[in-house]
XYZ file of C-alpha atoms in Angstrom:
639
model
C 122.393 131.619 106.068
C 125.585 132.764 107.361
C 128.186 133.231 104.498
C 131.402 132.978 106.904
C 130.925 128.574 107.115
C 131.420 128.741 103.266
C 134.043 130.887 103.063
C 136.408 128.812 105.637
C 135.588 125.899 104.845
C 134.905 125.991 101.107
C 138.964 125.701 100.538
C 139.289 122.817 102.774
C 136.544 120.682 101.357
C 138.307 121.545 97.820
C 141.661 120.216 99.210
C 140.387 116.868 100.620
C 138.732 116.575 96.737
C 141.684 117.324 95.649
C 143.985 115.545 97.626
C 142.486 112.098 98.098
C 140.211 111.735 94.916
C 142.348 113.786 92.754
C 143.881 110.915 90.681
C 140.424 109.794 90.066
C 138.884 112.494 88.857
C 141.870 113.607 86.853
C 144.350 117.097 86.873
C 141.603 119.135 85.208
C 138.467 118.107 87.271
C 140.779 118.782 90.208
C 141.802 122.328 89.073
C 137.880 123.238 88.127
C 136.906 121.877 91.508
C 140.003 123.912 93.559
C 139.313 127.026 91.623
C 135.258 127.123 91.705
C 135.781 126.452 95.579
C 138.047 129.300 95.933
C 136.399 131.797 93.983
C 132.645 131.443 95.738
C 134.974 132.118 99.286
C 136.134 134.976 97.742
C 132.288 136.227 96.398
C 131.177 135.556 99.795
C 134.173 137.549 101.362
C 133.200 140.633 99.389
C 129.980 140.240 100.564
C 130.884 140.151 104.239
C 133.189 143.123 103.544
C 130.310 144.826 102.049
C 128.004 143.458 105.169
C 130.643 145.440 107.723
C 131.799 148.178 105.371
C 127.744 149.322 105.498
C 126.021 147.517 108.280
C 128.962 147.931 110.704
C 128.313 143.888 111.051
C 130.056 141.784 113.373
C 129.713 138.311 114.403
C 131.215 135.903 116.315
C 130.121 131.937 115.292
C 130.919 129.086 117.269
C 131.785 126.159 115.417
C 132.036 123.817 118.466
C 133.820 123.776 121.836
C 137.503 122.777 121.335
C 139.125 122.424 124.899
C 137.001 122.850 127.998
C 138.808 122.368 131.149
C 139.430 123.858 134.202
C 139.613 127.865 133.682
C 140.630 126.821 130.053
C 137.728 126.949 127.443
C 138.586 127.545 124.074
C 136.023 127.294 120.818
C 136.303 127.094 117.475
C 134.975 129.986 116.168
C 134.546 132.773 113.380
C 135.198 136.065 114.341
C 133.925 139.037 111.727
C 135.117 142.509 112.607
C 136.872 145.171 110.204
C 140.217 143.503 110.664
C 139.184 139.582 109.817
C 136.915 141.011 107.109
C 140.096 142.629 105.320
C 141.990 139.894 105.923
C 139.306 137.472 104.196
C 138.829 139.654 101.100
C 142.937 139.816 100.740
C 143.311 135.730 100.846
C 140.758 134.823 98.912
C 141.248 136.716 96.242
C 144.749 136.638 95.859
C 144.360 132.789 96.479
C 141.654 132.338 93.708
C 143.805 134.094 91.027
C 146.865 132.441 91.760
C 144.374 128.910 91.487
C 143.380 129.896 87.771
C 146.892 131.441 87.204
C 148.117 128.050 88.066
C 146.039 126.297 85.725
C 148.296 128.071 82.669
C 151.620 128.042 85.034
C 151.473 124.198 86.417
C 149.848 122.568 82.939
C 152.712 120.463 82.676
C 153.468 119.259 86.053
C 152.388 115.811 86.249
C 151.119 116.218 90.359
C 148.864 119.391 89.512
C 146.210 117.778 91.778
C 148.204 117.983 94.535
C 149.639 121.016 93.913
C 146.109 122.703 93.722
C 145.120 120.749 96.609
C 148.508 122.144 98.770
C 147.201 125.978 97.537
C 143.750 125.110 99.135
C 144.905 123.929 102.242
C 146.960 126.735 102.691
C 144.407 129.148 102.417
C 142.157 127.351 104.573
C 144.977 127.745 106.745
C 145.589 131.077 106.767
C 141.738 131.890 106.929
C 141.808 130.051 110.259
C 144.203 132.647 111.624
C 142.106 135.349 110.316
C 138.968 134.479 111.744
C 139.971 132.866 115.110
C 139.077 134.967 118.508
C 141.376 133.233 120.696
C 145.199 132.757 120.821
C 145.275 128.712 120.293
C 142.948 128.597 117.593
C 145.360 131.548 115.906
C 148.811 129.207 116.962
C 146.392 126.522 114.953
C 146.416 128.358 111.916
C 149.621 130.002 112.229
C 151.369 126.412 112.368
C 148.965 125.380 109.750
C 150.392 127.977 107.224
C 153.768 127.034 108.247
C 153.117 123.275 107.501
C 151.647 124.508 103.684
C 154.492 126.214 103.058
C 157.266 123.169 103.776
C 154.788 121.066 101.336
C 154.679 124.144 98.752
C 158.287 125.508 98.915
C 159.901 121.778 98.494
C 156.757 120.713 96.348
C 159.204 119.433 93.481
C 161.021 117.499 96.096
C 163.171 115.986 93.368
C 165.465 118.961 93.475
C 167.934 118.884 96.262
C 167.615 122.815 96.700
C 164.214 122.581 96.716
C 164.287 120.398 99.899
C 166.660 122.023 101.436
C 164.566 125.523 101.273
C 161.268 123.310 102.771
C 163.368 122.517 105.460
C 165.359 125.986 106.081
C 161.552 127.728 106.018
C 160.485 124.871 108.587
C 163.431 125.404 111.026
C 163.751 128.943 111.152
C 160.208 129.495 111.396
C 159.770 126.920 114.759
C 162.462 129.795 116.322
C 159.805 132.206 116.039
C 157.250 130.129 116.852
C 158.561 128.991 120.339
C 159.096 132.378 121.007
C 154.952 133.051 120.066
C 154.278 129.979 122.084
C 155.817 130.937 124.886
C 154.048 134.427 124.882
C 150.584 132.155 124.558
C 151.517 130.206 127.723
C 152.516 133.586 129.317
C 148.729 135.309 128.744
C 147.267 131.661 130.347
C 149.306 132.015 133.192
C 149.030 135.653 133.900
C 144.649 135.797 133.167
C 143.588 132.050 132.898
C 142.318 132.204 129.401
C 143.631 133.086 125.925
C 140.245 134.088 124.314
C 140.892 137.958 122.744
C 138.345 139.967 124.553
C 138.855 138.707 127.680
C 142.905 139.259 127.849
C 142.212 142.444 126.118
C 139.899 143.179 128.609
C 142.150 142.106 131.360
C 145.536 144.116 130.025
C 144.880 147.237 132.110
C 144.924 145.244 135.143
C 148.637 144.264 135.571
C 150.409 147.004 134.202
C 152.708 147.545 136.797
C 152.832 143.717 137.307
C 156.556 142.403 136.877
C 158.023 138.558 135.993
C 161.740 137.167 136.442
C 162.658 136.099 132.987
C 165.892 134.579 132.394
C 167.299 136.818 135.115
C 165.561 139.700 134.380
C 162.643 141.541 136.047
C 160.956 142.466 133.242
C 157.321 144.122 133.082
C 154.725 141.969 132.083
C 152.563 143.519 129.224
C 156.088 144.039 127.714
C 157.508 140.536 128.280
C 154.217 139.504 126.564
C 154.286 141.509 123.588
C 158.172 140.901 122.498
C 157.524 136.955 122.799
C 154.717 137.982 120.364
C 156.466 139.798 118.358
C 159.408 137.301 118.223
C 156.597 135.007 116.511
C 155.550 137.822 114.210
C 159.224 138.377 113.379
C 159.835 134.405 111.986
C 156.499 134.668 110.213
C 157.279 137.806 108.490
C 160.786 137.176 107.664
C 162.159 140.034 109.426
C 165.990 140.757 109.784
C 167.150 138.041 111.775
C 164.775 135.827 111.355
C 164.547 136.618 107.088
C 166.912 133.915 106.131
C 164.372 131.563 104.915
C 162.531 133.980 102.649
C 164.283 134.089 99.626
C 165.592 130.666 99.697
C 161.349 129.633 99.739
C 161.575 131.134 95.882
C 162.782 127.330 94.974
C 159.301 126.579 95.193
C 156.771 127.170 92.049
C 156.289 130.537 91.299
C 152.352 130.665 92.037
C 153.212 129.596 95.586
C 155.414 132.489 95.876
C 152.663 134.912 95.095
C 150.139 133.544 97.630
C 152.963 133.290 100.307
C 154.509 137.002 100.120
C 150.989 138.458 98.800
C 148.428 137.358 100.923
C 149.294 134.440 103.544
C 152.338 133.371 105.683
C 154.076 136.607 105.752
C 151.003 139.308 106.178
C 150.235 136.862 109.387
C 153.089 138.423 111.534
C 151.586 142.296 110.610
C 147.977 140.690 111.522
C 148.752 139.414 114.872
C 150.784 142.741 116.101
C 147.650 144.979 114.622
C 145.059 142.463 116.156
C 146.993 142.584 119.627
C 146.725 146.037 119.361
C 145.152 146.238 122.290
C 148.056 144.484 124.143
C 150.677 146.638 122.379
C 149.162 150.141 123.074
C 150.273 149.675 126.614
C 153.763 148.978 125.944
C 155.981 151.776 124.306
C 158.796 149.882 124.795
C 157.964 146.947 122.320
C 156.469 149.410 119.839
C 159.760 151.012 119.748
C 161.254 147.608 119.314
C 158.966 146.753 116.308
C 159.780 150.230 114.906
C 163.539 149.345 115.175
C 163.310 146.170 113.692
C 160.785 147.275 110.958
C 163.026 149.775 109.443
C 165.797 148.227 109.961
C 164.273 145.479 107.800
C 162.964 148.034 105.128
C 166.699 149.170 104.546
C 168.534 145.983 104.436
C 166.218 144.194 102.048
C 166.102 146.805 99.939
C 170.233 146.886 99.736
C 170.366 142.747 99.074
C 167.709 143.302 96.299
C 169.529 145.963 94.762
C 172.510 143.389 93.326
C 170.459 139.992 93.152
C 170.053 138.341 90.130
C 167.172 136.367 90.509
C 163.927 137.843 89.356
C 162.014 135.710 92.156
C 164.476 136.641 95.119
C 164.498 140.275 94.295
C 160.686 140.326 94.504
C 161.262 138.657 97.739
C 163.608 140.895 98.980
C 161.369 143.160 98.011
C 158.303 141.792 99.759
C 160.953 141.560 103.260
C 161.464 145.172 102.594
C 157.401 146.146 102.598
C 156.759 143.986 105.559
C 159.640 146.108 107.152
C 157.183 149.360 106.265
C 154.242 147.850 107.890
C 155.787 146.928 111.019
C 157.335 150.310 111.794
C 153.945 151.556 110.762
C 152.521 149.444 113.353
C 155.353 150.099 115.249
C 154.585 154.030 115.865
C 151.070 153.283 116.387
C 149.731 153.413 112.831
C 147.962 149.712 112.711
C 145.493 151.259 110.457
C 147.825 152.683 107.671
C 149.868 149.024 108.246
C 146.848 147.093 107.248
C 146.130 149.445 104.566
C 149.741 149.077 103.373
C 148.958 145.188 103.488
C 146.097 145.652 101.628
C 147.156 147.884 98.384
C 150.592 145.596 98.804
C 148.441 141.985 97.983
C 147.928 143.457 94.524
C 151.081 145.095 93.313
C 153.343 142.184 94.863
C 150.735 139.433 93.737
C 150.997 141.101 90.252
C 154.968 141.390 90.380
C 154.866 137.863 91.197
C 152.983 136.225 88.855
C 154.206 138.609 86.191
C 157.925 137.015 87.022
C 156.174 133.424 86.480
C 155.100 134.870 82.960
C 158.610 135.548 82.352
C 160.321 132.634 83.759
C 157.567 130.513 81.560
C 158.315 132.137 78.745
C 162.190 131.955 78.663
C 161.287 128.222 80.191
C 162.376 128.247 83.396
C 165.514 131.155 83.272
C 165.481 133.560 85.923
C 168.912 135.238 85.995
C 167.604 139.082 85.002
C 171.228 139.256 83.028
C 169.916 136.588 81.004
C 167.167 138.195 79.827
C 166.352 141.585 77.729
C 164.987 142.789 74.848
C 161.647 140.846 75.097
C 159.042 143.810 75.573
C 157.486 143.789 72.306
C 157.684 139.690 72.352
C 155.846 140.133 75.861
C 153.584 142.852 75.690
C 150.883 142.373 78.297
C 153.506 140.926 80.607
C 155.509 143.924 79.807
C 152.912 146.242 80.338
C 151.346 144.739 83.287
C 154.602 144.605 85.370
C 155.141 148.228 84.801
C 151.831 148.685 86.529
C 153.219 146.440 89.350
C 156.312 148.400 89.223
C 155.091 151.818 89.303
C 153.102 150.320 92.458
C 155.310 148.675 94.243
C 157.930 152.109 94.252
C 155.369 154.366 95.494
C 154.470 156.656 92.128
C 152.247 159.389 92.207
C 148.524 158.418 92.229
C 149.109 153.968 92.476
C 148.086 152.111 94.832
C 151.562 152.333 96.712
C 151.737 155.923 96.521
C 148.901 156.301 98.967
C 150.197 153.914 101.269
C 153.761 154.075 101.742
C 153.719 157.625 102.166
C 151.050 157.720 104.922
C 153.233 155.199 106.260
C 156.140 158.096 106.126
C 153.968 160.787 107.100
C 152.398 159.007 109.894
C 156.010 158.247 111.300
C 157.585 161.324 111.259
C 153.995 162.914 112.775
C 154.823 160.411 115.595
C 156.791 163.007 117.013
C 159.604 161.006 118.412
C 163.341 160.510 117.655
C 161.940 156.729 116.176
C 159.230 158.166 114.346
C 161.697 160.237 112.564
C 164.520 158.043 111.908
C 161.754 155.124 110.722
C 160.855 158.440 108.128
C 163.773 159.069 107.177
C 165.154 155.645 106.704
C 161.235 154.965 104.850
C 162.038 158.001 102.421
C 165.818 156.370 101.496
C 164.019 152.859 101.305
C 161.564 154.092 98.612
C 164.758 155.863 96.653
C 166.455 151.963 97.019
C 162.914 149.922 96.146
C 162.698 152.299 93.115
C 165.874 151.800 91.913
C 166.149 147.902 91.881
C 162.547 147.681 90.697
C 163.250 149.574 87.456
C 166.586 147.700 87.375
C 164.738 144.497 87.559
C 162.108 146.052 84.308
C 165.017 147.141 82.504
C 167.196 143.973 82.431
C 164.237 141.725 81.479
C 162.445 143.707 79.063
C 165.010 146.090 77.887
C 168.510 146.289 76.438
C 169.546 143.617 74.453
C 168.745 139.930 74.230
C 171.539 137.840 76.478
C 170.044 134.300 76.599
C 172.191 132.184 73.970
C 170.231 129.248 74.577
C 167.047 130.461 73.267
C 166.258 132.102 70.137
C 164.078 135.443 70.581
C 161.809 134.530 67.600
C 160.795 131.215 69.510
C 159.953 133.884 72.377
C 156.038 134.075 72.995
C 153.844 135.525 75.363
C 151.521 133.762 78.192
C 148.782 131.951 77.628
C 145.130 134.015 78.437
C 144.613 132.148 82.207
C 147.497 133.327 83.125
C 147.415 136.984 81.941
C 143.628 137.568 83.376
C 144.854 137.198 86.658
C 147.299 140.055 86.120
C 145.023 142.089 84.547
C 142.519 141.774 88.166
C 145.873 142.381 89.868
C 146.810 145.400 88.089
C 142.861 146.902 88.670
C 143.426 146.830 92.309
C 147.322 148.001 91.690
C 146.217 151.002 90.045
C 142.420 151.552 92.041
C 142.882 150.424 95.388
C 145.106 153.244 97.054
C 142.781 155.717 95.605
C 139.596 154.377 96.231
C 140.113 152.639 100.079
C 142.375 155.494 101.712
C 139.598 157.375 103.361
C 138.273 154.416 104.987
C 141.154 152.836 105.921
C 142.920 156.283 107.117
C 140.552 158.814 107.210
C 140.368 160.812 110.364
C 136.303 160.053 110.337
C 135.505 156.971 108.524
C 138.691 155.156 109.678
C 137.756 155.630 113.303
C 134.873 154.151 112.533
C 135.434 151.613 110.445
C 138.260 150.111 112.815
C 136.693 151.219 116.227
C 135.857 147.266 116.897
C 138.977 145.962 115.902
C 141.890 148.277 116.629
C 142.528 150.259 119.966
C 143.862 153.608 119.696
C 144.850 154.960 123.520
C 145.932 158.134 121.927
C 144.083 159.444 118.634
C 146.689 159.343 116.014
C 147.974 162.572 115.379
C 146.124 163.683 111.320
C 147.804 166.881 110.977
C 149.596 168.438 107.633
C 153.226 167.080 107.722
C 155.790 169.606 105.927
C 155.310 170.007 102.567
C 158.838 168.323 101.989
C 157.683 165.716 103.902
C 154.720 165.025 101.067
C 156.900 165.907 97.914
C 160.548 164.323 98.454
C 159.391 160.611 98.255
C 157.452 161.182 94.607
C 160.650 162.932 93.484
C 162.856 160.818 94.096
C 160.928 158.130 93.147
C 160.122 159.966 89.372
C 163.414 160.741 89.287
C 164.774 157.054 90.096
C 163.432 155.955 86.355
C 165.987 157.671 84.702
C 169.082 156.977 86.665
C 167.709 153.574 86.499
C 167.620 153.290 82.731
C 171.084 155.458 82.339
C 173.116 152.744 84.785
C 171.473 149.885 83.640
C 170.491 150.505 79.994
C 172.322 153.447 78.625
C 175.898 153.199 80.037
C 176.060 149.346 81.593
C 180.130 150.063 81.646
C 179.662 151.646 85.303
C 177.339 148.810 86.843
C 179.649 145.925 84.787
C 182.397 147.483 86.559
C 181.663 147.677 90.144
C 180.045 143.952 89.717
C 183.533 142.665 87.923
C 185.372 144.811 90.531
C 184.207 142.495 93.311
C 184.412 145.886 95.366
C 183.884 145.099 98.901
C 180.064 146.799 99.529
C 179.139 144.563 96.227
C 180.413 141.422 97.968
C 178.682 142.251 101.441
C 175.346 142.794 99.806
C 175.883 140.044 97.229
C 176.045 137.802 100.587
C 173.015 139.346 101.741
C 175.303 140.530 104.278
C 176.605 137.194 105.703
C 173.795 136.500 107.421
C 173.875 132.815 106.151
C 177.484 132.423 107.089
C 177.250 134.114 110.216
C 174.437 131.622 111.277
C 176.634 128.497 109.593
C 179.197 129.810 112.117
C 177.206 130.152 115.055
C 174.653 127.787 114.874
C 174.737 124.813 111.913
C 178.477 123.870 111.962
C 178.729 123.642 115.609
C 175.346 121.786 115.895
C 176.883 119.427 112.676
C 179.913 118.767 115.187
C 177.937 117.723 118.282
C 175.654 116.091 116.522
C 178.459 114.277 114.947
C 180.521 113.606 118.181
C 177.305 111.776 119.456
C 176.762 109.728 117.249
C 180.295 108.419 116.536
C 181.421 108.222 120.571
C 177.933 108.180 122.275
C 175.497 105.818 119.612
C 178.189 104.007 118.548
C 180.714 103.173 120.977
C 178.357 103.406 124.351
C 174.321 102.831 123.188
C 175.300 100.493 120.504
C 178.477 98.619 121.801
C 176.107 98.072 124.980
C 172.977 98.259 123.654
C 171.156 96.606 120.985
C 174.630 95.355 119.477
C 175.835 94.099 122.837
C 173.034 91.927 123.563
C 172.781 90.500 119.847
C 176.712 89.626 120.615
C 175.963 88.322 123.948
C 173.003 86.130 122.489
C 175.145 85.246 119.771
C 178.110 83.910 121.884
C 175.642 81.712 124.466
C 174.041 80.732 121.467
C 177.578 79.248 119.897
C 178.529 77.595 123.105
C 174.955 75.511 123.649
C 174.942 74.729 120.820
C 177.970 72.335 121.296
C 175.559 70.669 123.151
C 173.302 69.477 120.619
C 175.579 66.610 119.146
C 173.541 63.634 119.867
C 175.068 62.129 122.784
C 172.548 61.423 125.144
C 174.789 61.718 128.146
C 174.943 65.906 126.751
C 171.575 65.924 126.870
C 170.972 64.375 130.366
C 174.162 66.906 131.666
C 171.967 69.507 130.472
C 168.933 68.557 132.087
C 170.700 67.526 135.325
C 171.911 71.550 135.145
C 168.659 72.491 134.301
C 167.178 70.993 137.496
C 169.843 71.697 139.351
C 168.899 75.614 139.282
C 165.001 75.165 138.897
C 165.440 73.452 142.731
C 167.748 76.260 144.238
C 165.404 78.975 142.794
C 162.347 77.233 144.509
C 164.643 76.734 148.051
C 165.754 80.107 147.802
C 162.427 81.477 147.134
């Protein structure tokens, strides 16, 4: 029996249970159902993971012939390689966890079954993308995340903010997305098919080939791979196209996890490392996804370092990470990106839910200043997030350590002017992610208590189902660095383990970086906890200062650097105005005026002249008739 039918469509069947017969077969039935579903995709993903970790299996199913016309012939299908096999282990467990978790987290929502039915869908969603092995079955998936996420982020659609977020994530995201579709419609026009091994199969062919874009004669491979990468960009919120991301924390805290963790945001890093062999042959959009992936890494890192909001400086913080794995990509590392992906599911999951255990227990608070003072009130939320913590900033011997620092290493072992500014800008990054992180841990646990509406003693910890699915979190937080590096980045069993999945023109280069190189990230890092705790704990007087200073560098990263008002400037006022002058001189005083109200007017004015007509004098009517016949007899003569 082949395992991959269950594990994609497993979720869906749970979300049509869910969704439709939810009501009758009550919240609690439906969360049992969503959850079982969830977790025996997940068993069987570990099993296929297992299957190509020792078997070197691969597979390709076909689940029935989608679109089969003309040079066009596209198939639903499952595709298992190293890459899709990752991918399916990642989702599936990070979706299962955040089901039970939202068992505890959701208990009093009165819509849980459609909430649990939304979290199914979207990982049936994202496992689509995973597993497709063509570019329309991917665009399928890829639209089908986005869609989850508008129904997740404005799930309490009650709340006006909440709504607004759905919509922000919706419309920012279809930017990116034309820019993907057009690259699809690109690779059908230049080979006459958009299934994977035959384009990738086809690249080498037109590498001098040129296209007139806009103006431009630009080369193909390269025109291809930015209009890919412009898709990649609005799925994984990076700078430019970011604006949505922390906006999407209005939704519940459970669908933050499985968004930043596992789904809609790792799907941008997935497409550039499964196009790998489109991007090989074009340096110059590598060296544009190295420029925007750093540049990403530093400025979410700078926003999260004065937010307020436990949930947006985790998202910042997930922006930041995705920055990492695309210059990581970016310099020809795909393998140490998807490993970054992979150890970054658990510490980010774990951060994330670990927030929800927070926010649940000061019901519903999330301003970190708030907060404090809580650590022995919370201690397994406490202790857990400094696993999550530790992580997330890169310390010695986590999960994080291993893979943020091959990321640096890998970069500067590049060996060109990008490589080493993407290092160098990584190593400051990791100073900045440590710093807010601890700040973060310190204001909510530590320091005194600052929330005057509660009362600490009424302060309690989580209940179990939502703690267990930290404690699996903070397993692979600690374990899965350590224990996956050689295979993911070994010289040896990396190059195998990827060789059906990833193409690698040029070996990547394995040797020993300077020792500086190795040792300055962990330093800083280590030494990032005590600054941390001194500005933020010990003497608050300098950090309460430059925020009550309104100094200008507190204001510009307080704005997130404008980006929201630049874009109100450029794009939403001016589109308010047209749309406005449209509708006020264009509906109204031209469609309308001689439109629909024009006609009723018309109708309405014959209307209250014949009807003098009908008084009852039978001379009227005959006049009327006489008229009547009058033009029925010139029509016929003239016809």
């Amino acid at each position: 029996m082949n395992y991959e039918y269950l594990v994609i469509f497993l979720p869906l069947v749970a979300s049509i249970i869910s969704g439709f017969f939810g009501k009758y077969l009550g919240s609690r039935n439906s969360e049992i159902i969503t959850s079982l579903f969830v977790s025996i995709s997940a068993i069987f993903s570990f099993l296929i993971f297992y299957k190509v970790l020792n078997e070197n299996y691969a597979n390709n199913l076909n689940i029935f012939t989608w679109i089969d016309s003309g040079t066009l012939n596209v198939n639903w299908s499952i595709k298992i390689d190293a890459l899709s096999s990752v991918m399916l282990v990642v989702v599936t467990l990070v979706s299962f966890l955040v089901h039970i978790y939202s068992i505890g987290y959701m208990s009093h929502d009165p819509n849980k079954q459609r909430f649990m039915s939304y979290l199914s869908l979207f990982t049936f969603s994202m496992l689509i993308l995973v597993t497709s092995d063509n570019f329309l079955q991917l665009f399928f998936g890829w639209e089908g995340v986005g869609l989850c996420s508008y129904f997740l982020i404005g799930f309490w659609f009650k709340k006006e903010s909440a709504n607004a977020a759905a919509i922000k994530a919706f419309v920012v995201n279809r930017v990116g997305d034309f820019g993907f579709a057009l690259g699809i419609f690109l690779i059908f026009y230049l080979f006459g098919t958009v299934n994977y091994n035959e384009v990738f199969e086809l690249i080498p062919n037109i590498l001098d080939k040129e296209l007139s874009f806009i103006g431009l004669n630009i080369n193909a491979i390269n025109l291809i791979c930015i209009l890919l990468f412009i898709g990649a960009m609005g799925k994984s919120a990076q700078i430019f196209l970011h604006t949505w991301l922390p906006d999407a924390m209005e939704g519940p805290t459970p669908v933050s996890a499985l968004i930043h963790a596992a789904t809609m945001v790792t799907a941008g890093v997935f497409l550039v490392v499964r196009c790998s062999p489109i991007y090989e042959y074009s340096p110059f959009a590598l060296n544009i996804i190295t420029i925007v992936g750093m540049s990403t890494a530093f400025f979410a890192a700078t926003v999260a370092l004065v937010q307020d909001d436990i949930k947006k400086i985790i998202a910042y913080s997930t922006c930041s990470q995705l920055g990492y794995m695309f210059f990581a990509a970016g310099v020809g590392a795909y393998n140490v990106a998807m490993f970054h992906l992979f150890t970054h599911a658990f510490f980010k999951a774990l951060l994330f839910l670990g927030s929800g255990s927070v926010i649940h227990s000061f019901r519903n608070e999330q301003n970190i200043n708030l907060m404090g003072g809580v650590w022995k009130k919370l201690p397994y939320t406490w202790t857990l997030m400094i696993i999550g913590t530790l992580a997330l900033t890169g310390f010695p011997f986590l999960s994080g350590f291993y893979s943020k620092d091959a990321i640096i290493e890998f970069a500067y072992l590049s060996g060109n002017t990008t490589g080493y500014l993407a290092a160098g800008i990584g190593i400051f990054t990791a100073l900045l992610t440590s710093i807010y992180s601890w700040r973060l841990l310190f204001k909510t646990f530590h320091g005194s208590y600052n929330n005057k509406n509660l009362n600490i003693i009424s302060m309690h910890e989580s209940p179990m189902i939502m703690i267990i699915p930290l404690i699996i979190l903070a397993i692979g937080a600690v374990f899965s660095g350590y224990l996956f590096k050689d295979l993911f980045i070994g010289l040896e069993s990396s190059t195998n383990f990827w060789k059906n999945s990833i193409l690698f023109l040029e070996p990547l280069n394995h040797d020993h970086p300077p020792v500086w190189i190795i040792i300055l990230t962990p330093i800083l890092v280590i030494l990032s906890i005590p600054t941390a705790y001194y500005f933020f704990i010990k003497n608050k007087e300098i950090t309460n200062d430059i925020v009550n200073g309104n100094l200008p560098l507190y204001k510009f990263l307080k704005n997130k650097w404008y980006f929201d008002e630049l874009y109100d400037y450029l794009f939403v006022n001016p589109s308010k105005k047209i749309g406005l002058y449209f509708w006020k001189k264009i509906d109204l005083k031209f469609i309308d005026r001689f439109g629909p109200d024009g006609i009723s007017n018309l109708v309405k004015y014959i209307s209250s002249i014949t009807v003098k007509f009908q008084n009852g004098f039978i001379y009227h009517y005959a006049f009327v008739m006489l008229l009547g016949f009058s033009a029925l007899l010139t029509f016929l003569i003239l016809k």
